[in-house]
PDB file of C-alpha atoms in Angstrom:
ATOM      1  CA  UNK A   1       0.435  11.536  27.028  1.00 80.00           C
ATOM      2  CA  UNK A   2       0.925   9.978  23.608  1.00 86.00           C
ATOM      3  CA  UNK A   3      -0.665   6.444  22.828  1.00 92.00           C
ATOM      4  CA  UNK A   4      -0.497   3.949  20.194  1.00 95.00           C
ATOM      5  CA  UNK A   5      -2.597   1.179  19.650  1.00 95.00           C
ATOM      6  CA  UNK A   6      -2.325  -1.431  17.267  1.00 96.00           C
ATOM      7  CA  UNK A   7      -5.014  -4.032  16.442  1.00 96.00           C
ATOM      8  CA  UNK A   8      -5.238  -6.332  13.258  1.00 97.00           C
ATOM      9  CA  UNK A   9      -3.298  -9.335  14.859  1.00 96.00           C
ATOM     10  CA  UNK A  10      -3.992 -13.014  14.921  1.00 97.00           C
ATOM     11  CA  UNK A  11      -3.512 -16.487  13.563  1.00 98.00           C
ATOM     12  CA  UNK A  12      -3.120 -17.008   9.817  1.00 98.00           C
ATOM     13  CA  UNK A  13      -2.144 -19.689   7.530  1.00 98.00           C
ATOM     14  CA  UNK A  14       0.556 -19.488   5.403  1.00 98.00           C
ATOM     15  CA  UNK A  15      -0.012 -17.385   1.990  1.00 97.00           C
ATOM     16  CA  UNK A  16      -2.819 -15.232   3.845  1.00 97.00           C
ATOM     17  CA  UNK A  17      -3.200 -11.957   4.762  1.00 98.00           C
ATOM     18  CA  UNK A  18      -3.563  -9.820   7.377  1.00 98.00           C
ATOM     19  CA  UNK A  19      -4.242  -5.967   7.961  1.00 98.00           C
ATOM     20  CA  UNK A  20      -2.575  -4.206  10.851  1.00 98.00           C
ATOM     21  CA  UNK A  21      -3.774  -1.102  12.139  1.00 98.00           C
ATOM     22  CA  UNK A  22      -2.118   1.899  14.517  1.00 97.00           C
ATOM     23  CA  UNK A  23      -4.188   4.998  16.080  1.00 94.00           C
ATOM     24  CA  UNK A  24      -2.054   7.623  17.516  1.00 91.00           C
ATOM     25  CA  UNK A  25      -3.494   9.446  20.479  1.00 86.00           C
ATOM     26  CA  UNK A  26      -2.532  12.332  22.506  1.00 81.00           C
ATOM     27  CA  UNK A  27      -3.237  16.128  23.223  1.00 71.00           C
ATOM     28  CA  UNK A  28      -1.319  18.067  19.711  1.00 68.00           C
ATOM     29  CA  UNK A  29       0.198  14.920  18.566  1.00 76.00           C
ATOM     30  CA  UNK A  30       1.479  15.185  15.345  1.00 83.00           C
ATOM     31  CA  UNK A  31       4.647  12.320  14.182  1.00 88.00           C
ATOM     32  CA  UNK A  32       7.500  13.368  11.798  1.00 93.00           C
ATOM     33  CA  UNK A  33       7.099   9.463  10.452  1.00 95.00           C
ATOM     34  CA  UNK A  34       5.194   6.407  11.681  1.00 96.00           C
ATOM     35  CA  UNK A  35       6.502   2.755  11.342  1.00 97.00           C
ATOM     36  CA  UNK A  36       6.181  -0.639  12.191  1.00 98.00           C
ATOM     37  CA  UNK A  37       8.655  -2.877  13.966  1.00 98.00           C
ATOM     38  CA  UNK A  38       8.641  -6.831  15.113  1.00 98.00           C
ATOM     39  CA  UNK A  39      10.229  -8.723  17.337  1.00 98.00           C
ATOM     40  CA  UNK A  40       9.984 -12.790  16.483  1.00 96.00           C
ATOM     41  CA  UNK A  41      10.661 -15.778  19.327  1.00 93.00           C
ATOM     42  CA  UNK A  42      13.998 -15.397  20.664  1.00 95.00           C
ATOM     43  CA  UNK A  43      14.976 -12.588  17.831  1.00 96.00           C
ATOM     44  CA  UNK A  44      15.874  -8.611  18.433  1.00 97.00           C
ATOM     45  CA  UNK A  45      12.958  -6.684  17.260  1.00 97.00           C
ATOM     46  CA  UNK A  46      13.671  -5.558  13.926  1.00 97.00           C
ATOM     47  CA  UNK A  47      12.263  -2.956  11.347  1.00 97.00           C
ATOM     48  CA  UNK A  48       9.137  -3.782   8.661  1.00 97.00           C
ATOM     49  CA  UNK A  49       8.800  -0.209   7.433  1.00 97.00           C
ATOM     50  CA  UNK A  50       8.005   3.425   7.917  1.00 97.00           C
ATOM     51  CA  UNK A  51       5.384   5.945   6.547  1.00 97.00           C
ATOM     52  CA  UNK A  52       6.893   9.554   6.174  1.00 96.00           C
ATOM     53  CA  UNK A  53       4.255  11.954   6.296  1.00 93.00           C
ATOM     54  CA  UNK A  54       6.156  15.008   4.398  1.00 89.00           C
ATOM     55  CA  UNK A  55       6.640  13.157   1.433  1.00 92.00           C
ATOM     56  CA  UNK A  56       4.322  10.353   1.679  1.00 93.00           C
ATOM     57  CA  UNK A  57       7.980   8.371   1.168  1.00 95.00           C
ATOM     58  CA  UNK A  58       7.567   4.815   2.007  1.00 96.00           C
ATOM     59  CA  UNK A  59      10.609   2.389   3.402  1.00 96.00           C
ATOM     60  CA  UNK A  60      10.602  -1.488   3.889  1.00 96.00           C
ATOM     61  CA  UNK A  61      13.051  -4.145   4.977  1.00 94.00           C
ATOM     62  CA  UNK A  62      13.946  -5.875   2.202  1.00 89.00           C
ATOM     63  CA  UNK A  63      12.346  -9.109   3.277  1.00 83.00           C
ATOM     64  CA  UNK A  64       8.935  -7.437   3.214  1.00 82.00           C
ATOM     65  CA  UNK A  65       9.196  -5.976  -0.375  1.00 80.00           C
ATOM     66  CA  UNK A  66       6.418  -6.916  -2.638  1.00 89.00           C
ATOM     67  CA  UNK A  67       4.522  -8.796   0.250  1.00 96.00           C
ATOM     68  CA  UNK A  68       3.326  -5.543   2.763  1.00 97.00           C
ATOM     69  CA  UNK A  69       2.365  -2.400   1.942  1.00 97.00           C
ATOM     70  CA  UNK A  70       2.581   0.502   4.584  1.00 98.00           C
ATOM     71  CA  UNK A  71       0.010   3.266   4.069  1.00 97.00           C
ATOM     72  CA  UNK A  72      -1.945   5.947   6.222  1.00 96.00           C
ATOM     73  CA  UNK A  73      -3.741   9.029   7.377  1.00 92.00           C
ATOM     74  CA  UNK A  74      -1.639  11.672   8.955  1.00 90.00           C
ATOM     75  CA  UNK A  75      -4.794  14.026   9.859  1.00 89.00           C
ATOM     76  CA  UNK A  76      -6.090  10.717  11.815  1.00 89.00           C
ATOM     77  CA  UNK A  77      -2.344   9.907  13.242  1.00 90.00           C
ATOM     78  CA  UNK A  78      -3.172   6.492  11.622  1.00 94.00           C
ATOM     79  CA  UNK A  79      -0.915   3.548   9.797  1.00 97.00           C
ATOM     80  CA  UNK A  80      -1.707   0.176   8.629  1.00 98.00           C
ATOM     81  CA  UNK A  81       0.359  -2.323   7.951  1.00 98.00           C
ATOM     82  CA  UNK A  82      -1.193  -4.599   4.903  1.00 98.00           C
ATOM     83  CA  UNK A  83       0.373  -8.025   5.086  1.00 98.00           C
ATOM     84  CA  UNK A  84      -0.085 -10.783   2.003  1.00 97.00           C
ATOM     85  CA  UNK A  85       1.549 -14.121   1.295  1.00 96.00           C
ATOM     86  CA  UNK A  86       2.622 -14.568   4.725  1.00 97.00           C
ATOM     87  CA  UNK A  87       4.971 -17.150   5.647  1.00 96.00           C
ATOM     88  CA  UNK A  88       5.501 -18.652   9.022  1.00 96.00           C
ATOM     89  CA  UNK A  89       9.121 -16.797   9.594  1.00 95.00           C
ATOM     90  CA  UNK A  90       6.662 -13.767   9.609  1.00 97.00           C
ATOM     91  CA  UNK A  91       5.268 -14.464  13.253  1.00 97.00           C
ATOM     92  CA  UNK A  92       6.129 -12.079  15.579  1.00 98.00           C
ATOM     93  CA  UNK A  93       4.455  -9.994  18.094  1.00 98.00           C
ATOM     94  CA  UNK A  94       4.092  -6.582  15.541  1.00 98.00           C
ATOM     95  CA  UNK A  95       4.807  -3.114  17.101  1.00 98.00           C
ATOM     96  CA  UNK A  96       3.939   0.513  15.422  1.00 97.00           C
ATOM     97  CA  UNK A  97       6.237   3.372  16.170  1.00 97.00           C
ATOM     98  CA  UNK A  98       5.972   7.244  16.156  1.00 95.00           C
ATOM     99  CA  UNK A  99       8.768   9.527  15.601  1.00 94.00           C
ATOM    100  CA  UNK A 100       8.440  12.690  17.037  1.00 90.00           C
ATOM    101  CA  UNK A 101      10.794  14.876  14.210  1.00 92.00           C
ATOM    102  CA  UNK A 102      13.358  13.362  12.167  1.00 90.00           C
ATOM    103  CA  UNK A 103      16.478  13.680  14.587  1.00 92.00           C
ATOM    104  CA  UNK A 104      14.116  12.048  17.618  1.00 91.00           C
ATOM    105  CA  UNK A 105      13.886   8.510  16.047  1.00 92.00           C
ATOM    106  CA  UNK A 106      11.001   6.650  16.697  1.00 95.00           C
ATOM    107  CA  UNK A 107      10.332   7.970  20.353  1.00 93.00           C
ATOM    108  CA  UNK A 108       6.743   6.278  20.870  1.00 94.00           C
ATOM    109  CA  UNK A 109       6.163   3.070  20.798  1.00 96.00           C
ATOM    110  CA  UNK A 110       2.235   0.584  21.076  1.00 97.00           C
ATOM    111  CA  UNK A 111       2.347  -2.162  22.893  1.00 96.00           C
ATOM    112  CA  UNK A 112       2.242  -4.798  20.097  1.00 97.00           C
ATOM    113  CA  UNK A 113      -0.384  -7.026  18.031  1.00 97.00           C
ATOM    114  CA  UNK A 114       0.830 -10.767  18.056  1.00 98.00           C
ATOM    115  CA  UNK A 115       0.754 -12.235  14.471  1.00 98.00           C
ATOM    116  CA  UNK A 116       1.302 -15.928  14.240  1.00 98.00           C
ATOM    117  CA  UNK A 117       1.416 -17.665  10.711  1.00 98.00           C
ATOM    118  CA  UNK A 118       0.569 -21.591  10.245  1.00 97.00           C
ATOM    119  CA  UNK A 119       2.816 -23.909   8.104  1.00 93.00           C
TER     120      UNK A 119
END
């Protein structure tokens, strides 16, 4: 049984930060690539970015360039999610991914962190 758990969440004013974190758990685990995902009030969840461990090669939405940083420890199954300048269109419950091998897609998912950003 594979889990993730993210922590990091909370409330934030606008033009803080905040630092997500994901621990993947589970007997051999090992990911192809590890991401994160939100889902905002009343939107489809939609993708921040991903970590992939071969290559270390990062991807981000393009509303998240410049502002979060995706980095991690593939030995520890670990990703964090490092969120600055954070505007209140950010809020959205925040939800890290695992992909199994690059033609599974993101086949795990945690539960979610809730991030909420003050005007």
């Amino acid at each position: 049984q594979v889990q993730l758990v993210e922590s990091g969440g909370g409330l934030v004013q606008a033009g803080g930060s905040l630092r997500l974190s994901c621990a993947a758990s589970g007997r051999t685990f090992s990911s192809y690539a590890m991401g994160w995902f939100r889902q905002g009030p009343g939107k489809e969840r939609e993708f921040v970015a991903e970590l992939r461990w071969s290559d270390n090669r990062t991807v981000y939405a393009d509303s998240e360039k410049g502002r979060f940083t995706i980095s991690g420890d593939n030995a520890k199954n670990t990703v964090y999610l490092q969120m600055n300048s954070l505007k209140p269109e950010d809020t959205a419950v925040y939800y890290c991914a695992a992909a199994s091998r690059a033609d599974t897609g993101y086949n795990y998912w945690g539960q979610g962190t809730q991030v909420t950003v003050s005007s």
